[in-house]
Amino acid sequence: MSGRKLVLGILTFLLVAVPLFGQGCPPPSNIPIGNCAPKSGTPTNFSGDTGPMRTRKSIYALNATEIAELRLAFQKLRALPATDPRAWLAQGNVHCWYCAGDMSTAADVHTTWAFMPWHRDYLYMLEKILGQLVNNPSFALPYWDWNTPGACPTTGNHQQMPPPYTPKTVSSAANSLFDCYRQAVSTSTMSSSVVVNQTTTIMNNYNTFPLFFGSLTSSAALWPGPHGYVHLFVGNLAVGPAKTDMGVLETASRDPLFWAHHANIDRLWDVWVARYGTPAYPSNFLSQNWTFWNQGSPSHLIRITAADAANRSARMHYQYATPSCTPSSPITPMLLEEPETLEVGANPQTFTTEARPAARKFTLGGSTGHHVVLHLEEVTVPSDESAILRIFVGRPNATAAVMEDDHLVHELYIVPSHEPGTVHGKAAHQHSFNINIALPDAIAAEVEDAKGQVPVTIVPVTGNAEHVLNATPPAAHVKLRKPYFTAED
Ligand code: C2O
């Protein structure tokens, strides 16, 4: 490197890195994506956590000391030298690598059943790094329970940004939980129809392994739903390049809020298991494995599996505390009828009993099952564009303006992999995935009656993820195969 280049390099570093943690925000183009492939060295197999059991709590339940420790941990992460593979930007690049942001040979971990275990492993590794940086083996990431209905008595509206992450400074020092590149501000409020209702529907109705976790060829239920929504709420390409960290997969985990968001996605895995039991995880699900940087100094590459993730408590030694605010309307199963309440007064009462009705089964095209599933296949979006799609069944005239309708069966929030333009010299590729949507029983019955001949209408909508919808659909560059229905268990 020539002397002039070196001086330029140092100047660029100062311009980029120094203001980043201060009050000013450098243009995002000044922050390099860097080498998306943090892959060198020979990985060692993960041998299981040997530390104490850690408890992840709701961000709303942390006390002042815990928030200060969380801030210190991210401050130390940001302060690691860029050459340290544990460093803040390096961790962002790990996510970039696994979302195929550099169009390398790595498979995208977002559009298949890799989604749940990969993110669990990734969070585990960062949690251990942060715990090591603050010298606390019990350190645990908080989770942002955005699906807890708003108006909690003491913690306010969980559909807004968690307060510890929003100020730029705290006692005149930079707040390490703040990120410059967000569209959401402290007063922005998410659509509870997505983050509360849609999450409830998924938890109620997606009660089989393939529906909730996906498969080798189809997405996990949460991925293009509430998960994508929260990404696009916090950062959105559509509102300008300076507001996109969370809105683009290649930069998403640079925002400290990413980890709290994903801890909630991860917690929903536990909520699902508590409700339906441990599923029979397929062996080719469990054998998936990935490499990450560990907390050591120097850091080593560790190979960790989906089986480690599935055995979270034994292999990773962490658990979830329940949210600080219990939802005022508890989740009730939709598939079973509510038992009738009968009163016993002063006198003895005799009740007649009957067999509890079995959950409804549907028959379609010769197959029978508890669900009618709408299959959307090869949903293809340019990898540098976000898309919001509303899916209607039996409403051929639906438009973006139709807000409340029981035939609106799902909304998809598709997060782009990378920013527009070329990535490492190559043009945007297509982002393609399959998603299976379990229909509510009433709609499922209509589809059954019509023998599957029911129109499916896909309405692209603009606007940000707060549901400020524009009635004029954008020219969405979305393609998909002809949708179809099946009956499945
Ligand atoms: Cu790896 Cu929420 O994305």
Coordinates of C-alpha atoms and ligand atoms in Angstrom, one line a residue:
M1 CA 0.0 0.0 0.0
S2 CA 1.4 3.4 -1.0
G3 CA 1.8 6.1 1.7
R4 CA -1.0 8.1 0.0
K5 CA -3.4 5.2 0.1
L6 CA -2.6 4.5 3.7
V7 CA -3.4 8.1 4.7
L8 CA -6.6 7.9 2.6
G9 CA -7.4 4.7 4.3
I10 CA -7.0 6.1 7.8
L11 CA -8.9 9.2 6.9
T12 CA -11.8 7.1 5.5
F13 CA -11.7 5.0 8.7
L14 CA -12.0 8.1 10.8
L15 CA -14.7 9.5 8.7
V16 CA -16.7 6.3 8.7
A17 CA -16.1 4.8 12.1
V18 CA -15.8 7.8 14.4
P19 CA -19.1 9.6 13.7
L20 CA -20.9 6.4 13.6
F21 CA -21.1 6.1 17.3
G22 CA -21.5 9.8 17.9
Q23 CA -24.5 11.9 17.1
G24 CA -24.0 12.3 13.4
C25 CA -24.7 9.6 10.9
P26 CA -22.4 9.1 7.9
P27 CA -24.0 8.3 4.6
P28 CA -24.7 4.6 4.7
S29 CA -22.7 4.1 1.5
N30 CA -19.6 4.9 3.6
I31 CA -20.0 1.8 5.6
P32 CA -18.6 -1.1 3.6
I33 CA -20.6 -4.3 3.2
G34 CA -17.1 -5.8 3.3
N35 CA -16.3 -9.3 2.6
C36 CA -19.6 -11.1 3.2
A37 CA -17.8 -14.4 3.6
P38 CA -16.3 -14.8 7.1
K39 CA -15.2 -18.3 6.2
S40 CA -11.6 -19.1 6.9
G41 CA -10.1 -21.6 9.3
T42 CA -11.1 -25.1 10.3
P43 CA -14.3 -25.3 12.4
T44 CA -14.5 -27.2 15.6
N45 CA -17.7 -29.0 16.5
F46 CA -19.8 -27.3 19.2
S47 CA -19.4 -29.3 22.4
G48 CA -22.4 -27.9 24.3
D49 CA -22.6 -25.0 26.7
T50 CA -20.9 -25.4 30.1
G51 CA -22.0 -22.2 31.7
P52 CA -24.9 -21.4 34.0
M53 CA -28.5 -21.4 32.7
R54 CA -29.3 -18.0 31.2
T55 CA -32.7 -16.5 31.2
R56 CA -33.8 -14.3 28.4
K57 CA -36.4 -11.7 29.6
S58 CA -38.6 -9.3 27.8
I59 CA -36.8 -6.0 27.1
Y60 CA -39.7 -4.4 29.0
A61 CA -38.8 -6.4 32.1
L62 CA -35.2 -5.4 32.4
N63 CA -34.2 -3.2 35.4
A64 CA -31.8 -0.2 35.0
T65 CA -28.7 -2.3 35.9
E66 CA -29.6 -4.9 33.2
I67 CA -30.2 -2.2 30.6
A68 CA -26.8 -0.6 31.5
E69 CA -25.1 -4.0 31.1
L70 CA -26.9 -4.6 27.7
R71 CA -25.6 -1.2 26.6
L72 CA -22.1 -1.9 27.8
A73 CA -22.1 -5.2 26.0
F74 CA -23.0 -3.6 22.6
Q75 CA -20.6 -0.7 23.3
K76 CA -17.8 -3.2 23.7
L77 CA -18.9 -5.2 20.6
R78 CA -18.8 -2.0 18.6
A79 CA -15.4 -1.1 20.0
L80 CA -13.7 -4.4 18.9
P81 CA -11.2 -3.8 16.2
A82 CA -12.6 -4.5 12.7
T83 CA -10.1 -7.3 12.3
D84 CA -11.7 -9.3 15.2
P85 CA -14.2 -11.7 13.7
R86 CA -16.4 -11.1 16.7
A87 CA -16.7 -7.4 15.9
W88 CA -20.0 -5.7 15.3
L89 CA -19.6 -5.3 11.5
A90 CA -18.2 -8.9 11.2
Q91 CA -21.3 -10.2 12.9
G92 CA -23.4 -8.2 10.4
N93 CA -21.4 -9.9 7.6
V94 CA -22.1 -13.3 9.0
H95 CA -25.8 -12.6 8.5
C96 CA -25.1 -11.2 5.0
W97 CA -23.2 -14.4 4.1
Y98 CA -26.1 -16.6 5.1
C99 CA -28.7 -14.6 3.3
A100 CA -26.6 -15.1 0.2
G101 CA -26.2 -11.3 -0.1
D102 CA -23.0 -11.8 -2.0
M103 CA -24.6 -14.4 -4.3
S104 CA -22.0 -16.9 -3.2
T105 CA -22.7 -20.6 -3.0
A106 CA -24.0 -20.3 0.6
A107 CA -27.7 -21.3 0.7
D108 CA -30.2 -18.6 1.9
V109 CA -31.2 -19.6 5.4
H110 CA -34.4 -17.5 5.3
T111 CA -36.6 -19.3 2.8
T112 CA -36.5 -22.9 4.2
W113 CA -36.7 -24.8 7.5
A114 CA -33.2 -23.5 8.2
F115 CA -34.8 -20.2 9.3
M116 CA -35.7 -21.1 12.9
P117 CA -32.5 -23.2 13.8
W118 CA -30.0 -21.0 12.0
H119 CA -31.2 -17.8 13.8
R120 CA -31.2 -19.7 17.1
D121 CA -27.6 -20.7 16.6
Y122 CA -26.6 -17.2 15.5
L123 CA -28.2 -15.6 18.5
Y124 CA -26.6 -18.1 20.8
M125 CA -23.1 -17.3 19.5
L126 CA -23.6 -13.5 19.8
E127 CA -25.1 -13.9 23.3
K128 CA -21.9 -15.7 24.4
I129 CA -19.7 -13.1 22.8
L130 CA -21.6 -10.3 24.6
G131 CA -21.5 -12.2 27.9
Q132 CA -17.7 -12.6 27.5
L133 CA -17.3 -8.9 26.8
V134 CA -19.1 -7.9 30.0
N135 CA -17.6 -10.8 31.9
N136 CA -20.9 -12.2 32.9
P137 CA -21.6 -15.9 32.0
S138 CA -25.3 -15.3 32.9
F139 CA -25.7 -12.5 30.4
A140 CA -28.8 -13.1 28.2
L141 CA -30.2 -11.3 25.2
P142 CA -33.5 -9.6 25.8
Y143 CA -36.5 -10.2 23.5
W144 CA -38.9 -7.7 22.1
D145 CA -42.3 -9.1 22.6
W146 CA -44.0 -7.1 19.8
N147 CA -46.9 -9.6 19.8
T148 CA -48.0 -8.7 23.3
P149 CA -51.1 -6.5 22.8
G150 CA -50.5 -2.9 23.5
A151 CA -51.4 -0.8 26.6
C152 CA -49.6 -2.8 29.2
P153 CA -50.1 -1.2 32.6
T154 CA -46.5 -0.2 33.2
T155 CA -44.6 -0.8 30.1
G156 CA -46.7 0.9 27.5
N157 CA -47.2 -0.1 23.9
H158 CA -45.1 -3.0 22.9
Q159 CA -45.9 -2.2 19.2
Q160 CA -43.6 0.8 19.5
M161 CA -39.8 0.7 19.5
P162 CA -38.5 -0.5 22.9
P163 CA -37.5 2.6 24.8
P164 CA -33.9 1.6 25.6
Y165 CA -33.1 1.5 21.9
T166 CA -34.3 4.9 20.8
P167 CA -32.3 7.7 22.3
K168 CA -29.2 8.7 20.4
T169 CA -27.3 9.4 23.7
V170 CA -27.6 8.4 27.3
S171 CA -26.1 10.7 29.8
S172 CA -24.3 12.5 27.0
A173 CA -22.6 9.3 25.8
A174 CA -23.6 7.5 22.5
N175 CA -26.3 4.9 23.1
S176 CA -24.9 1.7 21.8
L177 CA -28.4 0.3 21.2
F178 CA -29.3 3.2 18.9
D179 CA -28.9 2.7 15.1
C180 CA -28.7 5.6 12.7
Y181 CA -30.3 3.8 9.8
R182 CA -33.9 3.3 10.9
Q183 CA -37.1 4.7 9.6
A184 CA -39.0 4.0 12.8
V185 CA -38.8 6.6 15.6
S186 CA -40.0 6.3 19.2
T187 CA -43.6 7.3 18.2
S188 CA -44.0 5.0 15.3
T189 CA -46.5 2.3 16.0
M190 CA -46.8 -1.1 14.3
S191 CA -50.0 -2.6 12.9
S192 CA -51.3 -4.8 15.6
S193 CA -53.4 -6.7 12.9
V194 CA -50.1 -8.1 11.7
V195 CA -47.9 -8.4 14.8
V196 CA -50.6 -9.4 17.2
N197 CA -53.4 -11.0 15.2
Q198 CA -51.3 -12.6 12.5
T199 CA -48.9 -14.0 15.1
T200 CA -51.9 -15.4 17.1
T201 CA -53.3 -17.0 14.0
I202 CA -50.0 -18.7 13.2
M203 CA -49.6 -19.9 16.8
N204 CA -53.2 -21.2 16.8
N205 CA -53.5 -22.7 13.4
Y206 CA -50.0 -23.7 12.2
N207 CA -49.9 -26.6 14.5
T208 CA -47.9 -29.1 12.5
F209 CA -44.2 -29.2 12.0
P210 CA -44.2 -28.4 8.2
L211 CA -46.7 -25.6 8.6
F212 CA -44.7 -23.9 11.4
F213 CA -41.1 -24.7 10.6
G214 CA -41.4 -25.2 6.8
S215 CA -39.5 -27.8 4.9
L216 CA -36.5 -28.2 2.7
T217 CA -38.5 -26.3 0.0
S218 CA -40.9 -24.1 1.9
S219 CA -40.7 -21.3 4.3
A220 CA -41.3 -21.2 8.0
A221 CA -44.7 -19.5 8.7
L222 CA -43.2 -16.6 10.6
W223 CA -40.6 -15.7 8.0
P224 CA -42.7 -13.7 5.4
G225 CA -45.3 -12.7 8.0
P226 CA -44.7 -10.9 11.3
H227 CA -40.9 -11.5 11.0
G228 CA -40.7 -9.6 7.7
Y229 CA -43.1 -7.0 8.9
V230 CA -41.0 -6.0 11.9
H231 CA -37.9 -5.7 9.7
L232 CA -39.7 -3.4 7.3
F233 CA -41.2 -1.4 10.1
V234 CA -37.8 -0.6 11.6
G235 CA -35.9 -0.1 8.4
N236 CA -37.4 0.2 4.9
L237 CA -35.7 0.6 1.6
A238 CA -38.8 2.2 0.2
V239 CA -38.3 5.3 2.4
G240 CA -34.8 6.1 1.4
P241 CA -31.3 4.6 1.5
A242 CA -30.4 6.1 4.8
K243 CA -33.1 4.2 6.7
T244 CA -32.5 0.7 5.8
D245 CA -30.4 -1.3 8.2
M246 CA -33.2 -3.6 9.4
G247 CA -35.0 -3.4 6.1
V248 CA -32.3 -5.3 4.1
L249 CA -31.0 -8.7 5.1
E250 CA -27.4 -7.9 4.3
T251 CA -27.3 -5.1 6.9
A252 CA -30.1 -6.1 9.3
S253 CA -28.1 -7.4 12.2
R254 CA -26.0 -4.2 12.4
D255 CA -29.0 -2.8 14.3
P256 CA -28.9 -4.0 17.9
L257 CA -32.7 -4.3 17.7
F258 CA -32.3 -7.2 15.3
W259 CA -31.2 -9.4 18.2
A260 CA -34.2 -8.5 20.3
H261 CA -36.5 -9.0 17.4
H262 CA -35.1 -12.4 16.6
A263 CA -35.1 -13.5 20.3
N264 CA -38.8 -13.1 20.1
I265 CA -39.1 -15.2 16.9
D266 CA -36.9 -17.7 18.8
R267 CA -39.1 -17.5 21.9
L268 CA -42.2 -18.3 19.7
W269 CA -40.5 -21.7 18.9
D270 CA -40.6 -22.4 22.6
V271 CA -44.2 -21.2 22.9
W272 CA -45.1 -23.5 20.0
V273 CA -43.4 -26.5 21.7
A274 CA -45.1 -25.7 25.0
R275 CA -48.4 -25.8 23.3
Y276 CA -48.1 -28.7 20.8
G277 CA -45.3 -30.8 22.3
T278 CA -41.8 -31.4 20.9
P279 CA -42.3 -32.3 17.2
A280 CA -40.7 -35.3 15.6
Y281 CA -37.9 -33.2 14.0
P282 CA -36.9 -34.9 10.7
S283 CA -33.3 -36.1 10.7
N284 CA -32.3 -34.0 7.7
F285 CA -33.7 -31.0 9.6
L286 CA -31.6 -31.8 12.7
S287 CA -28.4 -32.5 10.7
Q288 CA -28.3 -29.0 9.2
N289 CA -25.2 -27.2 10.4
W290 CA -23.4 -23.9 10.1
T291 CA -20.2 -22.2 11.2
F292 CA -20.0 -19.2 13.4
W293 CA -17.3 -17.3 15.3
N294 CA -17.1 -18.1 19.0
Q295 CA -16.5 -15.8 22.0
G296 CA -12.9 -16.8 22.4
S297 CA -10.1 -14.3 22.0
P298 CA -8.8 -15.1 19.5
S299 CA -12.1 -16.3 18.2
H300 CA -12.5 -19.7 16.6
L301 CA -14.9 -21.1 14.1
I302 CA -17.5 -23.4 15.6
R303 CA -19.7 -25.8 13.8
I304 CA -23.2 -25.9 15.4
T305 CA -26.2 -27.8 14.3
A306 CA -30.0 -27.6 14.1
A307 CA -30.0 -30.5 16.6
D308 CA -28.2 -28.2 19.1
A309 CA -30.9 -25.6 18.5
A310 CA -33.7 -28.2 18.9
N311 CA -32.1 -29.2 22.3
R312 CA -31.8 -25.6 23.4
S313 CA -32.0 -26.2 27.1
A314 CA -29.5 -29.0 27.3
R315 CA -27.1 -27.9 24.7
M316 CA -27.3 -24.1 24.9
H317 CA -28.3 -23.5 28.5
Y318 CA -30.8 -20.8 28.1
Q319 CA -34.6 -20.4 28.6
Y320 CA -37.2 -17.7 28.3
A321 CA -39.1 -15.9 31.0
T322 CA -42.7 -15.2 30.1
P323 CA -43.5 -11.6 29.0
S324 CA -43.8 -9.0 31.7
C325 CA -47.3 -8.2 30.6
T326 CA -49.7 -11.0 30.0
P327 CA -51.9 -10.5 26.9
S328 CA -55.3 -9.2 28.0
S329 CA -56.9 -11.5 25.4
P330 CA -55.2 -14.9 25.9
I331 CA -54.6 -17.0 22.9
T332 CA -57.4 -19.6 22.6
P333 CA -57.3 -22.5 20.2
M334 CA -59.4 -21.9 17.2
L335 CA -59.7 -25.5 16.2
L336 CA -61.6 -26.6 19.3
E337 CA -64.9 -25.3 20.6
E338 CA -64.9 -23.4 23.8
P339 CA -66.5 -25.6 26.6
E340 CA -69.8 -24.2 27.8
T341 CA -69.8 -22.8 31.3
L342 CA -72.6 -24.2 33.5
E343 CA -73.5 -22.9 37.0
V344 CA -73.9 -24.9 40.2
G345 CA -76.2 -22.9 42.5
A346 CA -77.3 -23.9 46.0
N347 CA -78.8 -27.2 44.8
P348 CA -77.1 -30.3 43.3
Q349 CA -76.8 -30.2 39.5
T350 CA -76.6 -33.1 37.1
F351 CA -74.9 -32.5 33.8
T352 CA -75.3 -34.5 30.6
T353 CA -72.1 -35.1 28.9
E354 CA -71.2 -35.7 25.3
A355 CA -68.0 -36.6 23.4
R356 CA -65.9 -33.6 22.7
P357 CA -66.1 -32.9 19.0
A358 CA -63.0 -33.8 17.0
A359 CA -61.4 -31.0 15.2
R360 CA -62.9 -30.5 11.8
K361 CA -61.5 -32.3 8.8
F362 CA -61.6 -31.2 5.3
T363 CA -61.6 -33.2 2.1
L364 CA -60.1 -31.8 -1.1
G365 CA -59.1 -33.5 -4.3
G366 CA -59.1 -36.9 -2.6
S367 CA -56.9 -35.8 0.4
T368 CA -58.3 -35.3 3.9
G369 CA -56.8 -33.3 6.8
H370 CA -57.4 -30.7 9.5
H371 CA -56.1 -27.9 7.3
V372 CA -56.8 -26.5 3.9
V373 CA -53.5 -25.1 2.8
L374 CA -53.0 -22.5 0.1
H375 CA -49.7 -23.1 -1.7
L376 CA -47.9 -20.2 -3.2
E377 CA -44.9 -21.4 -5.1
E378 CA -41.8 -19.8 -6.6
V379 CA -42.8 -16.4 -5.3
T380 CA -40.0 -14.5 -7.0
V381 CA -39.0 -11.0 -6.1
P382 CA -35.8 -9.2 -7.3
S383 CA -33.4 -9.5 -4.4
D384 CA -33.0 -5.7 -4.0
E385 CA -36.7 -5.0 -3.7
S386 CA -39.1 -5.3 -0.8
A387 CA -42.6 -6.4 -1.4
I388 CA -45.8 -6.4 0.7
L389 CA -48.5 -8.7 -0.6
R390 CA -52.0 -9.2 0.7
I391 CA -53.5 -12.6 -0.1
F392 CA -57.3 -12.9 -0.5
V393 CA -59.3 -16.1 -1.1
G394 CA -62.7 -15.8 -2.7
R395 CA -62.5 -12.0 -3.2
P396 CA -61.7 -11.5 -6.9
N397 CA -62.3 -7.7 -6.7
A398 CA -60.1 -7.1 -3.7
T399 CA -57.9 -4.0 -3.9
A400 CA -55.3 -2.4 -1.6
A401 CA -58.1 -0.3 -0.1
V402 CA -59.8 -3.4 1.4
M403 CA -58.5 -3.4 5.0
E404 CA -60.7 -5.6 7.1
D405 CA -62.0 -8.7 5.5
D406 CA -62.2 -12.3 6.7
H407 CA -61.2 -13.4 3.2
L408 CA -57.8 -11.6 3.6
V409 CA -56.0 -14.8 4.7
H410 CA -52.5 -13.6 5.0
E411 CA -50.1 -10.7 4.4
L412 CA -46.5 -11.3 3.2
Y413 CA -43.7 -9.0 4.1
I414 CA -40.7 -9.8 1.9
V415 CA -37.4 -8.3 3.1
P416 CA -34.9 -7.7 0.3
S417 CA -31.5 -9.4 0.6
H418 CA -29.5 -6.4 -0.4
E419 CA -29.6 -2.7 -1.5
P420 CA -30.3 -1.8 -5.1
G421 CA -27.4 -2.0 -7.5
T422 CA -24.7 -4.4 -7.9
V423 CA -23.4 -6.6 -5.2
H424 CA -19.7 -7.3 -5.4
G425 CA -19.9 -6.4 -9.1
K426 CA -22.9 -8.7 -9.9
A427 CA -26.5 -7.5 -10.6
A428 CA -29.4 -8.4 -8.4
H429 CA -30.6 -12.0 -8.5
Q430 CA -34.1 -13.2 -7.9
H431 CA -35.2 -14.2 -4.5
S432 CA -37.6 -17.1 -4.7
F433 CA -39.5 -19.1 -2.1
N434 CA -42.6 -21.2 -1.4
I435 CA -45.0 -20.5 1.3
N436 CA -47.9 -22.6 2.6
I437 CA -50.8 -20.7 4.2
A438 CA -53.1 -22.5 6.5
L439 CA -56.6 -21.1 6.0
P440 CA -59.0 -20.2 8.8
D441 CA -61.7 -22.9 9.2
A442 CA -64.5 -20.8 7.7
I443 CA -62.6 -20.1 4.5
A444 CA -61.3 -23.6 4.4
A445 CA -64.9 -24.8 4.4
E446 CA -65.7 -22.5 1.4
V447 CA -62.8 -23.9 -0.5
E448 CA -63.9 -27.5 0.3
D449 CA -67.5 -26.7 -0.9
A450 CA -66.2 -25.3 -4.1
K451 CA -63.8 -28.2 -4.6
G452 CA -60.8 -26.0 -4.6
Q453 CA -62.2 -23.7 -7.4
V454 CA -61.9 -20.4 -5.5
P455 CA -60.1 -17.4 -6.8
V456 CA -56.9 -16.3 -5.1
T457 CA -56.2 -12.6 -5.4
I458 CA -52.8 -11.2 -4.6
V459 CA -52.7 -7.5 -4.0
P460 CA -49.4 -5.7 -3.9
V461 CA -49.4 -2.7 -1.6
T462 CA -47.1 0.2 -1.1
G463 CA -46.5 2.3 1.9
N464 CA -44.4 1.5 4.9
A465 CA -45.0 -1.3 7.2
E466 CA -47.2 0.9 9.5
H467 CA -50.0 0.2 7.0
V468 CA -50.0 3.6 5.5
L469 CA -51.2 2.0 2.3
N470 CA -51.4 3.6 -1.0
A471 CA -54.4 2.6 -3.1
T472 CA -52.3 2.7 -6.2
P473 CA -50.4 -0.6 -6.3
P474 CA -46.8 -0.2 -7.3
A475 CA -45.4 -2.0 -10.3
A476 CA -44.5 -5.0 -8.2
H477 CA -42.0 -7.2 -9.8
V478 CA -43.4 -10.3 -8.2
K479 CA -44.0 -13.5 -10.1
L480 CA -45.4 -16.8 -8.8
R481 CA -46.8 -20.1 -10.0
K482 CA -50.5 -20.6 -10.2
P483 CA -51.7 -21.1 -6.6
Y484 CA -53.5 -24.2 -5.5
F485 CA -55.1 -25.8 -2.4
T486 CA -54.6 -29.1 -0.6
A487 CA -56.1 -30.7 2.4
E488 CA -53.4 -31.6 4.9
D489 CA -52.9 -32.7 8.4
Ligands
C2O1 CU1 -31.9 -13.4 9.1 CU2 -34.7 -11.4 10.4 O1 -33.4 -12.2 9.3

